[in-house]
Coordinates of N, CA and C in Angstrom, one line a residue:
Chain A
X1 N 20.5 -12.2 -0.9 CA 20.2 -10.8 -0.5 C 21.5 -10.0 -0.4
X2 N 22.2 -9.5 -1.7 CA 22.9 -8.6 -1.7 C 23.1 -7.2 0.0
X3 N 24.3 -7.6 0.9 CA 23.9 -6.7 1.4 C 26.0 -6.5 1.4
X4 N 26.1 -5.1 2.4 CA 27.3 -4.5 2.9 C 27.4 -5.2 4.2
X5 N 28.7 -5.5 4.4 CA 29.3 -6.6 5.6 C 30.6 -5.3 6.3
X6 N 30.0 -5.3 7.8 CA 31.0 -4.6 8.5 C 31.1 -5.3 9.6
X7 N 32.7 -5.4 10.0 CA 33.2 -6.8 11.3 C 34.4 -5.3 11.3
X8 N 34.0 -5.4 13.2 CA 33.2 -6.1 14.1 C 32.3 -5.1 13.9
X9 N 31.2 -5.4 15.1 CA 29.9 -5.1 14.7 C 30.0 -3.9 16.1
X10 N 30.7 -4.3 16.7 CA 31.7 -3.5 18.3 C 32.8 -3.5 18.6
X11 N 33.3 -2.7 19.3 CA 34.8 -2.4 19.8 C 34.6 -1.6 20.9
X12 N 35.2 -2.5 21.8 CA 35.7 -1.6 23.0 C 37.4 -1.9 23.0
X13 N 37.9 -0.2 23.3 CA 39.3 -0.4 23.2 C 40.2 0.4 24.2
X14 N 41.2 0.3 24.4 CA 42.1 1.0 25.2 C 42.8 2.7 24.6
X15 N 42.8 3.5 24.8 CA 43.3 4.9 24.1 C 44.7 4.5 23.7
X16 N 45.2 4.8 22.2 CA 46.8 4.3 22.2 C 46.7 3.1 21.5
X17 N 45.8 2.1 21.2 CA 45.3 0.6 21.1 C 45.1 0.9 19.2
X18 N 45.5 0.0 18.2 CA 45.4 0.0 16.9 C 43.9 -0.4 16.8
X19 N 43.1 0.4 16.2 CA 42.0 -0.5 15.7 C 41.8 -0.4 13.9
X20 N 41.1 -1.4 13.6 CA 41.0 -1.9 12.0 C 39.4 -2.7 12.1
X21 N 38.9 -1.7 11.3 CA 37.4 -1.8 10.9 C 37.5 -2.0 9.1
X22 N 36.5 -3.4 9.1 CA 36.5 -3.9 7.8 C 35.2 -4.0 7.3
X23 N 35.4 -4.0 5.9 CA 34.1 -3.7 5.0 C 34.0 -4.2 3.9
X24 N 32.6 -5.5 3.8 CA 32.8 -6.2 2.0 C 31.4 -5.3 1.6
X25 N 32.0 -5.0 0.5 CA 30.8 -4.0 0.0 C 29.9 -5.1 -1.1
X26 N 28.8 -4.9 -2.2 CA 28.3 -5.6 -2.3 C 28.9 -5.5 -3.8
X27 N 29.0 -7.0 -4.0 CA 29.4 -7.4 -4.8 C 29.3 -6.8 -6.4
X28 N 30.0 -6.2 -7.0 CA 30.0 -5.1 -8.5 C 30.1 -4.2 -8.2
X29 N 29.5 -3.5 -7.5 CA 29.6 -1.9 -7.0 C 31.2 -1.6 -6.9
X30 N 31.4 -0.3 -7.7 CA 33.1 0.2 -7.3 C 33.1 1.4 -7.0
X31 N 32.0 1.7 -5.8 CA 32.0 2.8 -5.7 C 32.0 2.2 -3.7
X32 N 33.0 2.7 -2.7 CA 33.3 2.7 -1.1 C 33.5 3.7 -0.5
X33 N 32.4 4.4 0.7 CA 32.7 5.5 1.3 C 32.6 4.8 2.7
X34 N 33.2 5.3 3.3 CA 33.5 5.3 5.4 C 32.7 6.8 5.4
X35 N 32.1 6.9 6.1 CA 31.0 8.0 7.0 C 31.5 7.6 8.7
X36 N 31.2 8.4 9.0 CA 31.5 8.4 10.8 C 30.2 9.0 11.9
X37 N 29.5 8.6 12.6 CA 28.5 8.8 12.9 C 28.5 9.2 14.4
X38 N 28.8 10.8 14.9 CA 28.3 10.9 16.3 C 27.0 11.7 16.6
X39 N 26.7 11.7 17.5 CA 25.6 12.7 18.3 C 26.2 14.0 17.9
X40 N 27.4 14.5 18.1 CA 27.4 15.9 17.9 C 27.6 16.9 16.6
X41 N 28.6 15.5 15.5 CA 29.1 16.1 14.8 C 27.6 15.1 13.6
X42 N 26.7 13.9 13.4 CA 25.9 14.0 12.7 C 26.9 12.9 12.0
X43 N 26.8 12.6 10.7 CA 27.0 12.0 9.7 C 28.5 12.7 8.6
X44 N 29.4 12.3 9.4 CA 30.8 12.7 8.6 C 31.3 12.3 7.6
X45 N 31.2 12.2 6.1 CA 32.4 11.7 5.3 C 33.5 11.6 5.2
X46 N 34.6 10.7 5.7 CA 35.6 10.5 6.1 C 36.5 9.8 4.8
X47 N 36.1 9.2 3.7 CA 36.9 8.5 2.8 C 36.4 7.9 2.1
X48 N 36.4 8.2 0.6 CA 36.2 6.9 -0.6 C 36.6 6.6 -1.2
X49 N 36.4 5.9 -2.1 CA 37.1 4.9 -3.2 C 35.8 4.3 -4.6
X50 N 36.8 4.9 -5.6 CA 36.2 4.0 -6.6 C 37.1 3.5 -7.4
X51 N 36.4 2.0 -8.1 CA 37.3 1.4 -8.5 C 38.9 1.0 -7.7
X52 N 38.7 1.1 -6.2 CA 39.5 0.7 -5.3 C 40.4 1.5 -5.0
X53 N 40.5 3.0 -5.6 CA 41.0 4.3 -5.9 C 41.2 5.3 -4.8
X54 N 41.7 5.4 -4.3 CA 41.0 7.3 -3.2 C 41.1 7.7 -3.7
X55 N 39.5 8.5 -3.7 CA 39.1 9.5 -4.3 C 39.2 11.3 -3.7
X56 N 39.0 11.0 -2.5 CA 38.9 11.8 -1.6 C 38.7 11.2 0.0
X57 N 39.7 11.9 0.8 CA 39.9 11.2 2.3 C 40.3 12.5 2.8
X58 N 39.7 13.6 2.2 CA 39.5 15.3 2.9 C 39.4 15.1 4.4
X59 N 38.1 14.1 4.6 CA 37.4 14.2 5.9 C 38.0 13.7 6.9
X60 N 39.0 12.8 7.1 CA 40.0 12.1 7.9 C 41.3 12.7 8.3
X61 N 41.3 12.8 10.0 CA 42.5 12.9 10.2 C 43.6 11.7 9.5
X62 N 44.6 12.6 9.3 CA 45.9 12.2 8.4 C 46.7 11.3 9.4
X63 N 46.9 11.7 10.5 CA 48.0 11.3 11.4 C 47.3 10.0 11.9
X64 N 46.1 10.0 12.2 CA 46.1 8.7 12.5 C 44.8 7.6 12.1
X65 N 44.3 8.2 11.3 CA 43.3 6.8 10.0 C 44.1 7.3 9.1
X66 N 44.3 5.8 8.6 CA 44.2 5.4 7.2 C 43.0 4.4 6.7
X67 N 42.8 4.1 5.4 CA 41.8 3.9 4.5 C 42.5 3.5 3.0
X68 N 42.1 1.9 3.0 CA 42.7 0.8 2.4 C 41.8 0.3 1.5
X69 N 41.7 -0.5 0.1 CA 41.7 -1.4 -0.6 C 41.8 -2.4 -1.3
X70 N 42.0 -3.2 -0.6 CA 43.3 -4.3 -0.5 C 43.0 -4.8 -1.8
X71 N 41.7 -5.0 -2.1 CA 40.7 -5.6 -3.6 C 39.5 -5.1 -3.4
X72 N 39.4 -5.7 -4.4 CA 37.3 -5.3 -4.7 C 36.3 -5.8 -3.8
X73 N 37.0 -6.6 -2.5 CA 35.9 -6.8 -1.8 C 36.3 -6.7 -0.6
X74 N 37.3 -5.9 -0.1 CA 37.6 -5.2 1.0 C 38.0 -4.0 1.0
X75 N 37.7 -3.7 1.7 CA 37.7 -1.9 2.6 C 38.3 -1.9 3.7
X76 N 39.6 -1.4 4.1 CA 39.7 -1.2 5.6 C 39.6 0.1 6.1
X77 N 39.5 0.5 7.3 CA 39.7 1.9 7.6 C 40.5 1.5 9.4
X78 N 41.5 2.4 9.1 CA 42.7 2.0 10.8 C 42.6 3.2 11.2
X79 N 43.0 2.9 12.8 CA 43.3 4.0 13.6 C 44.3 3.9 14.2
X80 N 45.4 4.6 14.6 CA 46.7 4.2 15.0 C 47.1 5.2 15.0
X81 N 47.4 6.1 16.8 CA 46.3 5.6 18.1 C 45.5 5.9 18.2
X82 N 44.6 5.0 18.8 CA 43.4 5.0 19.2 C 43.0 6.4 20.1
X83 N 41.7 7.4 20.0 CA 42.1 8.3 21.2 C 40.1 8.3 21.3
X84 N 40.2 8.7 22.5 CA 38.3 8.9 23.1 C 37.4 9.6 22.2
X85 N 38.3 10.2 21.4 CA 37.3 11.3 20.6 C 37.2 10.7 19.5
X86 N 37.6 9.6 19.2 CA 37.3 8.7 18.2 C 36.1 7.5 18.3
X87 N 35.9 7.6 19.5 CA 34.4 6.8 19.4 C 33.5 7.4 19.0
X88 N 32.6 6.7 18.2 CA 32.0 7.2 17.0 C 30.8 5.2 16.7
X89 N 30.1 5.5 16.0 CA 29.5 4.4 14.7 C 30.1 4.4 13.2
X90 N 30.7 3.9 12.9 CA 31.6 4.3 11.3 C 30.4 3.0 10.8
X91 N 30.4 3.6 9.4 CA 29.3 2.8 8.3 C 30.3 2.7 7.1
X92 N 29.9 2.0 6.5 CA 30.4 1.7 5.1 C 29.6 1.4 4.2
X93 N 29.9 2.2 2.9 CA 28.7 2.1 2.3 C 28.6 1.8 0.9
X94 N 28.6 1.0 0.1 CA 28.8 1.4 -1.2 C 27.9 1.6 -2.2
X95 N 28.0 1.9 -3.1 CA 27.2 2.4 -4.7 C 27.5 1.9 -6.4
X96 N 27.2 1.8 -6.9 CA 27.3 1.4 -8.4 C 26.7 2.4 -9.2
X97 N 25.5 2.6 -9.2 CA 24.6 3.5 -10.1 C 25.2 5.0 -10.1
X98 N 26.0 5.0 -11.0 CA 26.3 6.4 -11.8 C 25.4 7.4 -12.0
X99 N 24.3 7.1 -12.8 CA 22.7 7.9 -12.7 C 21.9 7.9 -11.8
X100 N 21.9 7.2 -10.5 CA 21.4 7.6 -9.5 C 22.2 7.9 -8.3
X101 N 23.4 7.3 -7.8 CA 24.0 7.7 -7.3 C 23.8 7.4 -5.1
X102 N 22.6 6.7 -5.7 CA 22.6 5.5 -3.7 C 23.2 4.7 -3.4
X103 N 23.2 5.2 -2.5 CA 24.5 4.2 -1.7 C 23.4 3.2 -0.6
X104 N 24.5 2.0 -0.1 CA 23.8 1.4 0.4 C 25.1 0.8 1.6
X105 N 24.3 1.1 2.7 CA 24.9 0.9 3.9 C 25.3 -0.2 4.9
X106 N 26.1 -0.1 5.3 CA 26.1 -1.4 6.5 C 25.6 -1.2 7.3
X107 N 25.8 -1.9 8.6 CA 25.1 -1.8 9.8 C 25.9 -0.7 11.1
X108 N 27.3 -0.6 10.5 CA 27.9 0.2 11.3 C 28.9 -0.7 12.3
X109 N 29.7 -0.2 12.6 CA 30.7 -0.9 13.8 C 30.9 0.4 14.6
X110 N 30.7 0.1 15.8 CA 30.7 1.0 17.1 C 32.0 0.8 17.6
X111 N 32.4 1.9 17.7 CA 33.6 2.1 18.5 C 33.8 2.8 19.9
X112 N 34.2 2.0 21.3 CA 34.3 2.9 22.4 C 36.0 2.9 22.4
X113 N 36.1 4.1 23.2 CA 37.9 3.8 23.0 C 37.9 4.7 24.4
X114 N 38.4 4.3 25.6 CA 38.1 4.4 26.9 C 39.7 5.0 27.2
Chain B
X1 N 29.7 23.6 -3.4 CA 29.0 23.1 -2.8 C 27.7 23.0 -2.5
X2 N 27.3 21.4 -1.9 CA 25.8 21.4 -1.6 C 26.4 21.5 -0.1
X3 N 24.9 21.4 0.0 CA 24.4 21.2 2.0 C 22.6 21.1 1.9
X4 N 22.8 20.7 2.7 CA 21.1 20.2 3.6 C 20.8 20.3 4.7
X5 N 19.8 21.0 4.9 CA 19.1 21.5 6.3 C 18.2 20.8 6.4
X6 N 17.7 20.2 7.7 CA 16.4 19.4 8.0 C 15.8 20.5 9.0
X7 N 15.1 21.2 8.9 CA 13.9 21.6 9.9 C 13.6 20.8 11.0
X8 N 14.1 21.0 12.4 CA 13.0 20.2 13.2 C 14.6 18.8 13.8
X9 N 14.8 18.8 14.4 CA 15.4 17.9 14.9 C 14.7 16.5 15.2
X10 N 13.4 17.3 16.3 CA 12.5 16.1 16.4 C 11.0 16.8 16.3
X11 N 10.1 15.5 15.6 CA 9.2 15.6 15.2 C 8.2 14.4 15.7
X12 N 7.2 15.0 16.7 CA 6.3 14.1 17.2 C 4.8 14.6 16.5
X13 N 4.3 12.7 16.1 CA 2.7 12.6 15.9 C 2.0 11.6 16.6
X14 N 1.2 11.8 16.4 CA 0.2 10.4 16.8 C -0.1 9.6 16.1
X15 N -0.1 8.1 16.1 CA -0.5 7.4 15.1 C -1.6 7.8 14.6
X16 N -1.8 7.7 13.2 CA -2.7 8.1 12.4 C -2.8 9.3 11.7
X17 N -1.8 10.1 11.9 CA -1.9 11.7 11.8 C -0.8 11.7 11.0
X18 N -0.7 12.6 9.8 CA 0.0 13.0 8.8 C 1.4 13.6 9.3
X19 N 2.3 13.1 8.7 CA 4.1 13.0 9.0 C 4.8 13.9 8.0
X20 N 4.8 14.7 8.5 CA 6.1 16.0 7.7 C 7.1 16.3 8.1
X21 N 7.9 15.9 7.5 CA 9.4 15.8 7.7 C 10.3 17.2 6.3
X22 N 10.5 18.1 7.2 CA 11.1 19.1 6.4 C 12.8 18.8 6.1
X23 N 12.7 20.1 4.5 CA 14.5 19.5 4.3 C 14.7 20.1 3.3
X24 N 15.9 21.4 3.6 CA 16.0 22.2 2.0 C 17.4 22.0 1.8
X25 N 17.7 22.0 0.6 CA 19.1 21.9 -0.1 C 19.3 23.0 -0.5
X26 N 21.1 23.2 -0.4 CA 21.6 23.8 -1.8 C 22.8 22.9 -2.5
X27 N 22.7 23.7 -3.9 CA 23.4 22.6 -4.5 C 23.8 23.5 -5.9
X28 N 24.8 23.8 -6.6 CA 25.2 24.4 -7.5 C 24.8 23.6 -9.0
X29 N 24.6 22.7 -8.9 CA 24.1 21.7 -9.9 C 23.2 21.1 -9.8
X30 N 22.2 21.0 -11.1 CA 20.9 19.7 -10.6 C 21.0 18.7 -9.9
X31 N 20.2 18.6 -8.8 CA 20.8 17.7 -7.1 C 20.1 16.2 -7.5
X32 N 20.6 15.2 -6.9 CA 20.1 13.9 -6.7 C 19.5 14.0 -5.0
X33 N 18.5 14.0 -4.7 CA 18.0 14.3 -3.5 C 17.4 12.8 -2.6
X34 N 17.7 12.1 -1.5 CA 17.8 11.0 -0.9 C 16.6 11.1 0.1
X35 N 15.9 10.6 0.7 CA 15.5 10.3 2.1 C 16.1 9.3 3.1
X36 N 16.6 8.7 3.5 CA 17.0 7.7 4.1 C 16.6 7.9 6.0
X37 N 16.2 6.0 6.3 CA 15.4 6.1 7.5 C 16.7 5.0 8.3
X38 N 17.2 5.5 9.5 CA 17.9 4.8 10.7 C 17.0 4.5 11.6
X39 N 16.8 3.3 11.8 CA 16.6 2.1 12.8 C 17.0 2.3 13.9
X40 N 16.8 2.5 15.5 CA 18.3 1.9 16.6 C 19.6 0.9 16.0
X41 N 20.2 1.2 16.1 CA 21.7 0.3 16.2 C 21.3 -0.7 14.6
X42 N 21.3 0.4 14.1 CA 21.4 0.2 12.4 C 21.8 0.9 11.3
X43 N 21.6 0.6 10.0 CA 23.0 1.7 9.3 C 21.4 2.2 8.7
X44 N 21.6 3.3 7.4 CA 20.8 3.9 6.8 C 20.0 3.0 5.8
X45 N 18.8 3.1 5.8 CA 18.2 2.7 4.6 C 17.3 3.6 3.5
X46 N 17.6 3.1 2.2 CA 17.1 4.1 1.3 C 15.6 3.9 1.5
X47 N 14.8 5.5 1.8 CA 13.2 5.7 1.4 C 13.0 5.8 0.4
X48 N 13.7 6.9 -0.3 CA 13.2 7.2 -1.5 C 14.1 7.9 -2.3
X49 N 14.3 8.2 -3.8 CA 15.3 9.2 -4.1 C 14.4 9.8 -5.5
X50 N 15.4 11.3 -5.7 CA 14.9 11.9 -6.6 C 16.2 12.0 -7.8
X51 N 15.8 12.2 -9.1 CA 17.3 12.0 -9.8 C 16.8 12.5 -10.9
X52 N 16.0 13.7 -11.2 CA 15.6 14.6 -11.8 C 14.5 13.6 -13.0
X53 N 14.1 12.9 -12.6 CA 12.6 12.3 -13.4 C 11.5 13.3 -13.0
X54 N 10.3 12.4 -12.5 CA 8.8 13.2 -11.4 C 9.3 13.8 -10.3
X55 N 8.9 14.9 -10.4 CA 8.9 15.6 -9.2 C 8.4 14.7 -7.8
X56 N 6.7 14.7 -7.8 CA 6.6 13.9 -6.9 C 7.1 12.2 -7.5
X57 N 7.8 11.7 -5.7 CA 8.7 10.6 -5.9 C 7.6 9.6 -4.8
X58 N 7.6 8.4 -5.1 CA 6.8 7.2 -3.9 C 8.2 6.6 -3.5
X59 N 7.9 6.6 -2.0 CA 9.4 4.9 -1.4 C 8.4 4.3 -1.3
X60 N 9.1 3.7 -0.2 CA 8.8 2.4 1.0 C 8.0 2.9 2.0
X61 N 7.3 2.0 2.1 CA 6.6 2.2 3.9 C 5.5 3.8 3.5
X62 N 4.9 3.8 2.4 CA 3.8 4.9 1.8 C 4.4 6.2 2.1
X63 N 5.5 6.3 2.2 CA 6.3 7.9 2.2 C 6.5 8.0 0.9
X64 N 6.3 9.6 0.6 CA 6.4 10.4 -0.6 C 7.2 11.5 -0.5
X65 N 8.0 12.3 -1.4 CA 8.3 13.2 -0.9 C 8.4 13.7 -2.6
X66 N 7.9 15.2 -2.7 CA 8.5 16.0 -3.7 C 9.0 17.1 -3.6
X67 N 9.8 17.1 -5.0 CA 11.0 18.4 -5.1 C 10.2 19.4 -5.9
X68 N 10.8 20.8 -5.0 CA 10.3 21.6 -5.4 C 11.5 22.5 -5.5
X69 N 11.8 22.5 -7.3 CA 13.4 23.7 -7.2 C 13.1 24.9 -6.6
X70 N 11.8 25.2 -6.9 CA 11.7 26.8 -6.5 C 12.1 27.4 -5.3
X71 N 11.4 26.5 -4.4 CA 11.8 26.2 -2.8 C 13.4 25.6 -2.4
X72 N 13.9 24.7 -3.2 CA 15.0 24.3 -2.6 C 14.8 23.2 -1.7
X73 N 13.4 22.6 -2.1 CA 13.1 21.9 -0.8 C 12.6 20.0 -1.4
X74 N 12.6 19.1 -0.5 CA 12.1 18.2 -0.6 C 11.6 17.1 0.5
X75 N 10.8 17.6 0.8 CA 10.1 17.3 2.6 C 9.5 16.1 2.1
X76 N 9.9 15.0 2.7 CA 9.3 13.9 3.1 C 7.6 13.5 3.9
X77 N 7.1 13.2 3.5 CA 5.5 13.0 3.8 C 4.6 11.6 3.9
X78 N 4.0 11.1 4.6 CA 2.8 9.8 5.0 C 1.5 10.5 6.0
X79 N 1.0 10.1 4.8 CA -0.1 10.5 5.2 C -0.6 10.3 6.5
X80 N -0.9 8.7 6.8 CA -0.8 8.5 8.1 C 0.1 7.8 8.7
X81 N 0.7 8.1 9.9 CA 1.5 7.4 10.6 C 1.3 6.1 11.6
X82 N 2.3 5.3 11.8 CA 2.6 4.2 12.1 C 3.3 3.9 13.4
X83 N 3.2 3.2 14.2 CA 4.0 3.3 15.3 C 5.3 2.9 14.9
X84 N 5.5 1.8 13.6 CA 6.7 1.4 13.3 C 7.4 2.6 12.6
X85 N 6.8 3.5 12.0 CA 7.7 4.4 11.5 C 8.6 5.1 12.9
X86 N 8.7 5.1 13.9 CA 9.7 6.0 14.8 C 10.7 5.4 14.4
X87 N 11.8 6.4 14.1 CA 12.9 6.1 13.7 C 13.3 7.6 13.5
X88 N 15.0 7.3 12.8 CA 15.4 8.8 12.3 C 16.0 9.3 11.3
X89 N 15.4 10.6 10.9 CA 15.8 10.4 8.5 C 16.5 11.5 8.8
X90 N 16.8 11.4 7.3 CA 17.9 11.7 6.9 C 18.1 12.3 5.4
X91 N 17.9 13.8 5.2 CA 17.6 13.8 3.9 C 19.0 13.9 3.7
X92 N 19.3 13.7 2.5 CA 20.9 13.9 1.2 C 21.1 14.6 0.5
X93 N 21.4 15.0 -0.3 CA 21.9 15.3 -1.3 C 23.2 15.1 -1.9
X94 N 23.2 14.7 -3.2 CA 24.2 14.6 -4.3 C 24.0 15.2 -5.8
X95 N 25.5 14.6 -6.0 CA 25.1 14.8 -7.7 C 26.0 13.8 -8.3
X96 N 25.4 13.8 -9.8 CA 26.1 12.8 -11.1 C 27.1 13.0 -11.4
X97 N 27.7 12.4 -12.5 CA 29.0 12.7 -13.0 C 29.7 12.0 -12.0
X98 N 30.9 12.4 -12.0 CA 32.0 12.1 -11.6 C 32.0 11.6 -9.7
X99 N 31.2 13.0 -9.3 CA 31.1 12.7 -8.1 C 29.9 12.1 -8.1
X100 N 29.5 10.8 -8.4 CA 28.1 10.4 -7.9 C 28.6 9.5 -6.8
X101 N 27.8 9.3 -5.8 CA 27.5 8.3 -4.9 C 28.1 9.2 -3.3
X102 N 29.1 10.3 -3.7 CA 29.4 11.3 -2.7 C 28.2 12.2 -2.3
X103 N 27.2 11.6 -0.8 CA 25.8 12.5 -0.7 C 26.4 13.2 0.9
X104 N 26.1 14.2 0.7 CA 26.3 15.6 2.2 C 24.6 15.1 3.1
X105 N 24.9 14.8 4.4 CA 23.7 14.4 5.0 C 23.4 15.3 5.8
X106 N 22.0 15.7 6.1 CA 22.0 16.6 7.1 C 21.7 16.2 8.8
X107 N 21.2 16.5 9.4 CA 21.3 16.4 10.7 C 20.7 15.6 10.9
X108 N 19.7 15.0 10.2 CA 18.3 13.8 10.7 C 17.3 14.6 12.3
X109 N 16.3 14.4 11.8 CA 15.1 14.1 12.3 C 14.6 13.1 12.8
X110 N 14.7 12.9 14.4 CA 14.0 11.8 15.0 C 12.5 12.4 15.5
X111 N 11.9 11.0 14.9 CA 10.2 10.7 14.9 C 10.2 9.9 15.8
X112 N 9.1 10.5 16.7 CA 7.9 9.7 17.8 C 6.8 9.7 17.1
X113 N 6.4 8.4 17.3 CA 4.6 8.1 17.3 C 4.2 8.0 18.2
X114 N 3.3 8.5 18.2 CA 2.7 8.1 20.2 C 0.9 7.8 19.7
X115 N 0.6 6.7 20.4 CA -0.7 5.8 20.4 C -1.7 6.8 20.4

């Protein structure tokens, strides 16, 4: 059962504290986007990649995420420092299909940053 | 640019009773249009998509939804509801080419079923 693998699944963290959220997408697909998920702001696009590429990382503060792929079967996305307003659910998602264009999601890793 | 509006933040039915879930796009190009349904403490799953074949489109779990260019619209629909359906959607939109797989989500729609 082909699915998207995101570790950890939770994070509780200190403000100031590095965090690194990982992502194996599903095996062939070269297509990786990070979304960011709160109550207020809804469903954010934050960074993607194809063919392991950045494509666009418009959606991301500069200063402190970056957005990595090391290979074809990792995805990182960092924070460095950590701050409250960065708790959030980040997903990772990827895609293959050129003519349809769905993506398929993980389960998300929660981030509290206290 | 596209964007997507969902109508309706939240939407309550009774089990048994027909499920409309509103949701208009814009989009400068022929759109690829998504449903996708969130679980509690789960990521998105695909209901159904449109990618300019039949208008009316069938998913999962007897949801339908058709595009209507005229309207801009592609409202998700079951006829009768389920208590398992409570959950919360999420229409999409994209497009092909180059940018495929980059979809703009709108606000989502959380669903109550109530007995």
């Amino acid at each position: 059962d082909a699915r998207v693998t995101q570790t950890p699944r939770h994070k509780v963290t200190e403000m100031g504290q590095e965090v690194t959220m990982r992502c194996q997408p599903i095996l062939g697909h070269n297509t990786v986007f990070w979304y960011r998920q709160t109550m207020m702001q809804g469903l954010e696009l934050l960074a993607y990649f194809r063919n392991r590429a950045p494509l666009d990382d418009s959606g991301m503060p500069k200063d402190r995420f970056s957005a990595e792929m090391p290979d074809a079967t990792l995805a990182t996305l960092k924070i460095q420092p950590s701050e409250p307003r960065d708790s959030a659910v980040y997903f990772c998602a990827s895609g293959g299909q050129a003519n349809t264009g769905e993506l398929f999601f993980g389960e998300g890793s929660r981030l509290t940053v206290l | 640019a596209q964007s997507v509006t969902q109508l309706g933040s939240h939407v309550s039915v009774s089990e048994g009773a027909l499920v409309l879930l509103r949701c208009n796009y814009s989009s400068s190009v022929p759109p690829y249009l998504f449903w996708y349904v969130q679980y509690p403490n789960q990521g998105l799953q695909l209901l159904l998509k449109y990618t300019s074949a039949a208008t009316l489109v069938k998913g999962i779990n007897g949801f339908e939804a058709e595009f209507k260019k005229s309207e801009t619209s592609f409202h998700l629909t079951k006829p009768s509801a389920h208590m398992s359906d409570a959950a919360e959607y999420f229409c999409a939109v994209g497009r092909g080419g180059t940018s495929y797989g980059k979809l703009t989500f709108g606000q989502g729609t959380i669903l109550t079923v109530h007995p």
